[in-house]
Short mmCIF file of C-alpha atoms in Angstrom, two decimals:
data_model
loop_
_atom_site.label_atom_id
_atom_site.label_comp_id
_atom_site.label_asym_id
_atom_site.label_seq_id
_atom_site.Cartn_x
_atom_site.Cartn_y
_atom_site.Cartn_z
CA UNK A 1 -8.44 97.01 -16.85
CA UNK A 2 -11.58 97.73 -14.92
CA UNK A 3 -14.82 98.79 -15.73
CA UNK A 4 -16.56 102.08 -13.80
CA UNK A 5 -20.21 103.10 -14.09
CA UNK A 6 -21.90 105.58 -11.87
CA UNK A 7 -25.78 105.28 -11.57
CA UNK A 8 -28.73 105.44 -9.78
CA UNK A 9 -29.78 101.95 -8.76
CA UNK A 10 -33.59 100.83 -8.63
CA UNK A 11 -35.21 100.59 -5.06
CA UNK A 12 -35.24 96.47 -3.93
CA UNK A 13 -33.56 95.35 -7.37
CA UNK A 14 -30.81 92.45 -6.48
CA UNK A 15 -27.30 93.51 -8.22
CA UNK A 16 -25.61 90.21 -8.70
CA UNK A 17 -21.94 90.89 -8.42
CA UNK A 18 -19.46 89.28 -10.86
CA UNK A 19 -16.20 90.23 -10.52
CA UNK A 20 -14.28 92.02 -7.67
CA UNK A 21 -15.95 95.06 -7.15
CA UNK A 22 -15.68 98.01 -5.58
CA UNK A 23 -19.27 99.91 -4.41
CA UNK A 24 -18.66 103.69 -3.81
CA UNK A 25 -22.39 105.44 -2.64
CA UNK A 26 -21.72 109.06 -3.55
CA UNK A 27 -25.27 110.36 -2.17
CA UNK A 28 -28.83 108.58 -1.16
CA UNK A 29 -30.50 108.43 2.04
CA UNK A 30 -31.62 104.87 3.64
CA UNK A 31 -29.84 101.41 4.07
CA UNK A 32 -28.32 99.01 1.88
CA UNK A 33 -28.69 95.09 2.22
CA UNK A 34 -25.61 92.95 1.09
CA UNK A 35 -26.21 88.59 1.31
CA UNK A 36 -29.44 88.79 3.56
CA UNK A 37 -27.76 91.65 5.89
CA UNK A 38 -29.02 95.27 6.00
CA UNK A 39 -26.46 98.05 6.67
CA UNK A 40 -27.01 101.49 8.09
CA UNK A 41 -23.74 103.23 8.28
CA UNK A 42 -22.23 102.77 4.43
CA UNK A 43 -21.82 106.57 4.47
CA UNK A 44 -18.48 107.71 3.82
CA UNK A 45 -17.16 104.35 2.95
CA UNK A 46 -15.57 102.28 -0.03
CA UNK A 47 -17.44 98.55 -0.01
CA UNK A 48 -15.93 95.48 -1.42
CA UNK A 49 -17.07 93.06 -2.88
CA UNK A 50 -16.33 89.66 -4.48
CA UNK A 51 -18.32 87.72 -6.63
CA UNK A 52 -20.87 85.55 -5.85
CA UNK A 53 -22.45 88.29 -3.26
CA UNK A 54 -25.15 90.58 -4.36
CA UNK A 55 -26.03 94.19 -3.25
CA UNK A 56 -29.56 95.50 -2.95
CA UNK A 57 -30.37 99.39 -2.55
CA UNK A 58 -33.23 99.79 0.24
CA UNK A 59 -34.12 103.70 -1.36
CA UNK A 60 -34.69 104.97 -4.66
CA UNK A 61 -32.46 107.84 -4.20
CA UNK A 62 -29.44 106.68 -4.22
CA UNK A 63 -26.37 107.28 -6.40
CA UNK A 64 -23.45 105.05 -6.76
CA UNK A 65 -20.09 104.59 -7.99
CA UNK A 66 -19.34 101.28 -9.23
CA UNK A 67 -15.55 99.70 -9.97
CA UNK A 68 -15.32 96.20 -11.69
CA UNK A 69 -12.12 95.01 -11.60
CA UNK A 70 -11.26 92.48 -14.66
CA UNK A 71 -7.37 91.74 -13.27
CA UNK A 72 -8.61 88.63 -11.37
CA UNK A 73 -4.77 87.82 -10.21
CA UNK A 74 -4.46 90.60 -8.50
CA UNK A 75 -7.14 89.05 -5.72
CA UNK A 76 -4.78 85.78 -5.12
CA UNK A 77 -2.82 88.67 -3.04
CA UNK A 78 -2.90 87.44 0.48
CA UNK A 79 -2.77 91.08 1.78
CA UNK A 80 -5.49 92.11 -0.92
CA UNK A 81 -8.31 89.28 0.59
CA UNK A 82 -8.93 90.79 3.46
CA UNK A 83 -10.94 93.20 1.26
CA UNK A 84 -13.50 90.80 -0.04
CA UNK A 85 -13.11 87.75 2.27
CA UNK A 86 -15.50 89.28 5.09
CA UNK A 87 -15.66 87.66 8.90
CA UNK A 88 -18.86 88.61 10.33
CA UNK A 89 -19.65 92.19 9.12
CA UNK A 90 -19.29 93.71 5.35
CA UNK A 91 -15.90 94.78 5.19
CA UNK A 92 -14.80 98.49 3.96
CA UNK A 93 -12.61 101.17 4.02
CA UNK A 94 -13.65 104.21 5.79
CA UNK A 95 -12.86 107.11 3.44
CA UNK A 96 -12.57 109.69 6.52
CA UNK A 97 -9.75 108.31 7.93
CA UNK A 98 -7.96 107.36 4.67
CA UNK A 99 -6.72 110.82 2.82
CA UNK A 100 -5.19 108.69 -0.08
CA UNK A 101 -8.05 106.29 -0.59
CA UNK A 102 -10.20 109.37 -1.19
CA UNK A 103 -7.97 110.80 -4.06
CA UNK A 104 -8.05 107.48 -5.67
CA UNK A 105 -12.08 107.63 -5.99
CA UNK A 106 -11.85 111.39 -6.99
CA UNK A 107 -13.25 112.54 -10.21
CA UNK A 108 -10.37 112.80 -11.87
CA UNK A 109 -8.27 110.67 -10.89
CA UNK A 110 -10.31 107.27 -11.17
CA UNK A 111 -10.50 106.30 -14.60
CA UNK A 112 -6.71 106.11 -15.06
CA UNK A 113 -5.82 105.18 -11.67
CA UNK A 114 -8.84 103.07 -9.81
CA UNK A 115 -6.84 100.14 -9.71
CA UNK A 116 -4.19 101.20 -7.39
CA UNK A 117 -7.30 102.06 -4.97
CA UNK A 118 -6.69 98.02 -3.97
CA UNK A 119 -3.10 98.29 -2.14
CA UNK A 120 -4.33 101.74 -1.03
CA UNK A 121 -7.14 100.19 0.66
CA UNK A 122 -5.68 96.75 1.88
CA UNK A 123 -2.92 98.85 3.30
CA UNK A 124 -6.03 100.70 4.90
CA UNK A 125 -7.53 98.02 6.22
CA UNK A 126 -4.73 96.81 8.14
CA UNK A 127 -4.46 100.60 9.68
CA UNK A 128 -7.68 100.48 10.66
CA UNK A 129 -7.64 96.67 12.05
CA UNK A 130 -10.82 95.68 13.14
CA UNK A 131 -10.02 92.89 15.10
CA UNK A 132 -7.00 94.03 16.86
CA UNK A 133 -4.36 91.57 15.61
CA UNK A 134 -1.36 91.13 14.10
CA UNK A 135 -0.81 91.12 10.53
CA UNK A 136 0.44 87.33 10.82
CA UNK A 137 -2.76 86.94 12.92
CA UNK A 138 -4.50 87.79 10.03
CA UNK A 139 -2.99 85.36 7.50
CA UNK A 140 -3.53 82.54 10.13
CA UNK A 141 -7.41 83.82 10.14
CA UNK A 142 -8.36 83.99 6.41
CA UNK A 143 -6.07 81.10 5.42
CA UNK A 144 -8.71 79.25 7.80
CA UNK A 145 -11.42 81.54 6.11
CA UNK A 146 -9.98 80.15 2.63
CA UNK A 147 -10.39 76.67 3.85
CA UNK A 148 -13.92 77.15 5.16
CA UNK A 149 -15.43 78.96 2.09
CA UNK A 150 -13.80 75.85 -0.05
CA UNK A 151 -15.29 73.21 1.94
CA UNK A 152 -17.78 74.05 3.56
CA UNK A 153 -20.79 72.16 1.24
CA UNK A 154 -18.76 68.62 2.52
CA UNK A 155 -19.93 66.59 5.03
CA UNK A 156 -17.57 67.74 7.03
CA UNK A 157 -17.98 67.65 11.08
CA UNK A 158 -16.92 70.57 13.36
CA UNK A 159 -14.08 68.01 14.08
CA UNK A 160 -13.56 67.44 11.10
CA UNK A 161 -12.62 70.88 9.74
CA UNK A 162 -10.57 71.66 12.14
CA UNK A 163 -8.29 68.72 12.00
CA UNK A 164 -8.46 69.99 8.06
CA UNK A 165 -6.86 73.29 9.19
CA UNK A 166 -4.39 71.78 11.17
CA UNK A 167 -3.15 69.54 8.77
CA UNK A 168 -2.50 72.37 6.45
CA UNK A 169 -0.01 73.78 9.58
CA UNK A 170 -2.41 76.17 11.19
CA UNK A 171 -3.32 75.97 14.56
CA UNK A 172 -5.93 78.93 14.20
CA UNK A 173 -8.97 77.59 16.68
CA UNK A 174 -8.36 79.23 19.60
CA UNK A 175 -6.61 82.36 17.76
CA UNK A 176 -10.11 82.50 15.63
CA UNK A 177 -12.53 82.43 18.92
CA UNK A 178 -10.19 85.16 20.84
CA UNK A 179 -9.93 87.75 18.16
CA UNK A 180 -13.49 87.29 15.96
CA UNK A 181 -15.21 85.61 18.93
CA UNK A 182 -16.99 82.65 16.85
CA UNK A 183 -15.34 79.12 16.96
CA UNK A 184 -14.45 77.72 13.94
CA UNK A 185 -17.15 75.71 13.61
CA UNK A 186 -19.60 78.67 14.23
CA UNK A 187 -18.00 80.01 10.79
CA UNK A 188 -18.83 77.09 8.64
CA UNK A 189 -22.02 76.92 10.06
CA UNK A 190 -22.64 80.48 9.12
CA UNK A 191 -21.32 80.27 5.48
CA UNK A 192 -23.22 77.53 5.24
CA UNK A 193 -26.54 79.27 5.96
CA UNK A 194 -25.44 81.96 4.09
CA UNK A 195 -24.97 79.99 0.69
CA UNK A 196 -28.27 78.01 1.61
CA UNK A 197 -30.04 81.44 1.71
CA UNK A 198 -28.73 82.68 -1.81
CA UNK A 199 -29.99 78.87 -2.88
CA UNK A 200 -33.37 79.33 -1.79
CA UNK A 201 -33.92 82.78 -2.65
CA UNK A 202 -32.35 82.79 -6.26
CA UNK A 203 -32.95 79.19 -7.77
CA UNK A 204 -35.50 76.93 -8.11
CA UNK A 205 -33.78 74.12 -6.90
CA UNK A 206 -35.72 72.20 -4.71
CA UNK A 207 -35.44 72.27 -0.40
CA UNK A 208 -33.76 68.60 -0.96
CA UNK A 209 -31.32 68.72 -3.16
CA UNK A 210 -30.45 72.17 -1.42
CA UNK A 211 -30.11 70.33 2.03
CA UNK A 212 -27.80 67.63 0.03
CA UNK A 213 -25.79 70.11 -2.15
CA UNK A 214 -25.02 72.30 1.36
CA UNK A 215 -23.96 69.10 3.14
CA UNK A 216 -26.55 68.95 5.36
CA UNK A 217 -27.58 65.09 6.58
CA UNK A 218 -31.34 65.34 5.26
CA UNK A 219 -33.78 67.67 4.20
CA UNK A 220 -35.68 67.53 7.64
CA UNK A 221 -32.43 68.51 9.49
CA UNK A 222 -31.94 71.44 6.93
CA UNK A 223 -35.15 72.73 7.75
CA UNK A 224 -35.04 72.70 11.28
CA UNK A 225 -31.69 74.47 11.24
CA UNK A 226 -32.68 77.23 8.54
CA UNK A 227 -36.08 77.98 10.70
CA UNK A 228 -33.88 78.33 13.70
CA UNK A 229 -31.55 80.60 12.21
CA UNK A 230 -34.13 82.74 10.17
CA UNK A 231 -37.30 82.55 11.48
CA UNK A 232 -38.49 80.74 8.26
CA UNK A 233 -38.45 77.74 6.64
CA UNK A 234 -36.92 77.84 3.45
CA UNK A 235 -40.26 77.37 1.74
CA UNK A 236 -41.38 80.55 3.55
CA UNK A 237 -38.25 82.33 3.10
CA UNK A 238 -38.39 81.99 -0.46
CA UNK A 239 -42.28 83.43 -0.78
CA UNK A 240 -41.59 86.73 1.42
CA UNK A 241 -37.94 87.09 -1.11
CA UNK A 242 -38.88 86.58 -4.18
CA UNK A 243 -36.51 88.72 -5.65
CA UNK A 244 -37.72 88.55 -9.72
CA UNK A 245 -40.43 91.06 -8.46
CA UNK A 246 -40.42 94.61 -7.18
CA UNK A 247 -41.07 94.96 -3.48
CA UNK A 248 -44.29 96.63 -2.84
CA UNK A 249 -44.33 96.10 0.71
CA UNK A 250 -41.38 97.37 1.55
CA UNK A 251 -41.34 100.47 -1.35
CA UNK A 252 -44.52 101.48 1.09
CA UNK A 253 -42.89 101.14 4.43
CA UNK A 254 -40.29 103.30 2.91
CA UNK A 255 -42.26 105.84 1.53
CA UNK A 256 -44.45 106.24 4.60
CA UNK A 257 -41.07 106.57 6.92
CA UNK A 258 -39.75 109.37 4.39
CA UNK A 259 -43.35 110.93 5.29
CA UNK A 260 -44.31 110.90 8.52
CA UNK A 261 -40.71 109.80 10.38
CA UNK A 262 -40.66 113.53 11.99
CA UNK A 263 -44.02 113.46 13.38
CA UNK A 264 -45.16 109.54 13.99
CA UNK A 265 -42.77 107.23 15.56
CA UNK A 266 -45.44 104.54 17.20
CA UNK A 267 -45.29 101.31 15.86
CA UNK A 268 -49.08 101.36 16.12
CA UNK A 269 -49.58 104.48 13.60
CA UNK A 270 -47.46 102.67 10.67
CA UNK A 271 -49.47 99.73 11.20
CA UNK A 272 -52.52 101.25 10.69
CA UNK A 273 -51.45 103.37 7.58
CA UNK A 274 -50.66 99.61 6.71
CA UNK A 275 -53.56 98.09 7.32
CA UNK A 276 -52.00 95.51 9.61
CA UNK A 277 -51.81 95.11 13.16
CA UNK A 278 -48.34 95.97 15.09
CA UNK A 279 -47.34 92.06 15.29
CA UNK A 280 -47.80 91.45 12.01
CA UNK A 281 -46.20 94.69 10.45
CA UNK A 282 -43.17 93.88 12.77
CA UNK A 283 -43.50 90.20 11.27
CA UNK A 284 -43.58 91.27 7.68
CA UNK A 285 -40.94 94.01 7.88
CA UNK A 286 -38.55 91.37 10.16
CA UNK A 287 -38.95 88.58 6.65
CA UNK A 288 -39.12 90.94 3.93
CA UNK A 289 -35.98 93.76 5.52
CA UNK A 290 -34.43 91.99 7.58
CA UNK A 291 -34.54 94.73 10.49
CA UNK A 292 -36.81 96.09 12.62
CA UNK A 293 -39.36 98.71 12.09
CA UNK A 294 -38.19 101.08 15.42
CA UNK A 295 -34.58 100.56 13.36
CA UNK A 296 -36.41 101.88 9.78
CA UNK A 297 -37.60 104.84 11.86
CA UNK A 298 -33.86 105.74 13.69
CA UNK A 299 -32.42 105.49 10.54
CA UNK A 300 -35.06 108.00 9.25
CA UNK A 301 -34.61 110.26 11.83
CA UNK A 302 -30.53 110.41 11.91
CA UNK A 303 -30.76 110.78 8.06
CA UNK A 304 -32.39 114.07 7.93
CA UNK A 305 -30.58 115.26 11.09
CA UNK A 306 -26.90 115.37 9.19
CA UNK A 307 -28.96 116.57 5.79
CA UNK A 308 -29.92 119.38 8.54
CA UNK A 309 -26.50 119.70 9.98
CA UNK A 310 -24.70 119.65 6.42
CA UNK A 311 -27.46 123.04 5.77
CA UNK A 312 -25.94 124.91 8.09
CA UNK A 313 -28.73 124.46 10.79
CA UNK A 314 -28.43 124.56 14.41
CA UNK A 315 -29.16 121.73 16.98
CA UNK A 316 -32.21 123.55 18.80
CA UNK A 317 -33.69 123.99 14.82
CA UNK A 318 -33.09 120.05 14.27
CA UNK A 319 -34.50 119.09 17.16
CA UNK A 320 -37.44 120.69 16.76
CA UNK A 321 -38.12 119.94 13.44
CA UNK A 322 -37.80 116.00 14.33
CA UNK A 323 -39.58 115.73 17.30
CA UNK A 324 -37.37 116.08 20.07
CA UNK A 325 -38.61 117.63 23.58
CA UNK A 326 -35.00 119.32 24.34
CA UNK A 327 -32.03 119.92 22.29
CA UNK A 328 -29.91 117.65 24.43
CA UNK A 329 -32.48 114.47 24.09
CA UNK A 330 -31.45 114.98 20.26
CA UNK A 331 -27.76 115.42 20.75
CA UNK A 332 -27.71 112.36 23.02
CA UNK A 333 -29.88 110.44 20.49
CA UNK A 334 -27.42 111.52 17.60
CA UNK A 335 -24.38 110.61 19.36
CA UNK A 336 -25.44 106.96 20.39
CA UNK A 337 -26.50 106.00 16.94
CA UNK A 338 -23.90 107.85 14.82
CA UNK A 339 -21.56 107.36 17.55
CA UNK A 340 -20.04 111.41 17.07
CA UNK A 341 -21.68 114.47 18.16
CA UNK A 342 -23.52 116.55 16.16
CA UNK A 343 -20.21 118.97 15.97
CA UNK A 344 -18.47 116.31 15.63
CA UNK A 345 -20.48 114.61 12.53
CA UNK A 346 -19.97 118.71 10.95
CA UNK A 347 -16.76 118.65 11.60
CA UNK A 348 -15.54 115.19 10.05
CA UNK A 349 -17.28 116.34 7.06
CA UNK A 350 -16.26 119.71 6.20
CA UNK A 351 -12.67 118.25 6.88
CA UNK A 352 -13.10 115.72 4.45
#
């Protein structure tokens, strides 16, 4: 059995996720930030998730499709992981190239059929093959990923770990660094962080017994580590979260892009409208977003160009309308951050 539910999410609000889930955004217009990472390019794509991660909607106009599934066996799969057990990005299917994924998620065919939308989409995923390996590859690299996100709060040395994954009959170091480009101890080093985060920003434990819980040698080294990763110290870090309370700060930024993005793109006029000077908007939207401002503002910008596009308007129009000099400086713009024409972009979606 699963569970679906289609809503509107609230702007900044954490969604704890407890059970394997699948996150399909039907419409909305800004990013999304899942464990401490903002994404820009969810459009058009099925999201997976696995429990233990949270998902946080960066707009208040979004509208989503959400699929818990209750059938918990179903995710000791090996081919089924790859889904939920993510490397170094947010893993998902992109619905444009995947026809049958598509019809899974339609209307009418998802409440009796959404859970077959898992084999579609680890089938998918292996199409699509982000890392350009082999299927066995694969196995090799999440059996080490298995390992990793089971151990990695031991005191464990880099040494250590791998010798673990060894022992267990995988010689996966060098096959990790070639096809994700991170060692293996760069992985456990990053899961670590990344649980150390979700400690500091949604308990009240304190930085100590965080430090000793994660595996870390004392609280001192913790702290240098996390402010050398983040920017913060965890103390800090967990101010500018604070994730029991609605973002005002960044509700503002957000409403001021939707605003002025077409006619202001200086740094300098959203810090005034702020009340802040450039360094320290930069500062505040770097802790509290986790981006950039100049990215807050592209993402604006190549928003309402495909809303344009899907109208029916023409390039000349757009680019005038945003604040382009010459057609082509807006075509060239469009294609480096969407990564498809303008034509293109039209094309993929009245084809889909």
């Amino acid at each position: 059995m699963q569970k679906v539910e289609k809503f509107s999410p609230e702007i900044n609000k954490v969604y704890f996720i407890e059970s394997h889930t699948l996150i399909h955004i039907l419409s909305g217009k800004g990013s999304i930030q899942v464990d401490f990472k903002n994404y820009f390019d969810w459009q058009e794509k099925a999201i997976f998730l696995e429990k233990g991660q949270y998902i946080k909607f960066l707009s208040d106009d979004f509208t989503v499709r959400r699929i818990e599934f209750s059938n918990e066996s179903k995710f000791y799969d090996n081919d089924v992981r790859v889904l939920f057990k993510h490397l170094i990005s947010l893993g998902y299917i992109d619905l444009l190239e995947c026809e049958e994924c598509k019809s899974f998620l339609s209307e009418t065919a998802l409440t009796n059929n959404s859970a077959d939308i898992i084999d579609v989409s680890s089938k998918q995923w292996f199409w699509q093959n982000p890392f350009k390996a082999s299927k066995e590859e694969y196995q090799v690299i999440f059996d080490a990923k298995d390992i990793i996100d089971k151990e990695y709060s031991n005191k464990l040395t880099s040494i250590d770990l791998v010798n673990l994954i060894n022992d267990r009959g995988y010689n996966a170091q060098a096959l990790i660094k070639n096809k994700i480009g991170l060692s293996v101890k760069n992985l456990m080093t990053s899961k670590r962080l990344q649980e150390s985060l979700k400690e500091v920003a949604f308990t009240n434990k304190n930085i100590q017994e965080i430090s000793y819980d994660l595996g870390y040698k004392d609280d001192a080294y913790f702290n240098r580590v996390f402010k050398k990763s983040i920017g913060q110290t965890p103390k800090q870090f967990r101010q500018n979260f604070d994730f029991e309370n609605r973002d005002l700060f960044s509700q503002d930024i957000l409403e001021l892009l939707k605003k002025y993005h077409t006619q202001e793109r200086s740094l300098e006029f959203y810090a005034n409208e702020m009340n802040l000077s450039i360094k320290a908007l930069s500062n505040k939207v770097r802790a509290k977003m986790n981006t950039s401002l100049g990215q807050l503002i592209r993402l604006e910008l190549i928003n309402s160009a495909k809303l344009m596009i899907l109208e029916g308007q023409s390039v000349v129009s757009i680019s005038r309308q945003l604040g382009f000099e010459e057609p082509n400086h807006f075509s060239r713009f469009f294609k480096h951050y969407s990564k498809v024409t303008p034509s293109e972009f039209k094309l993929k979606k009245y084809n889909s």
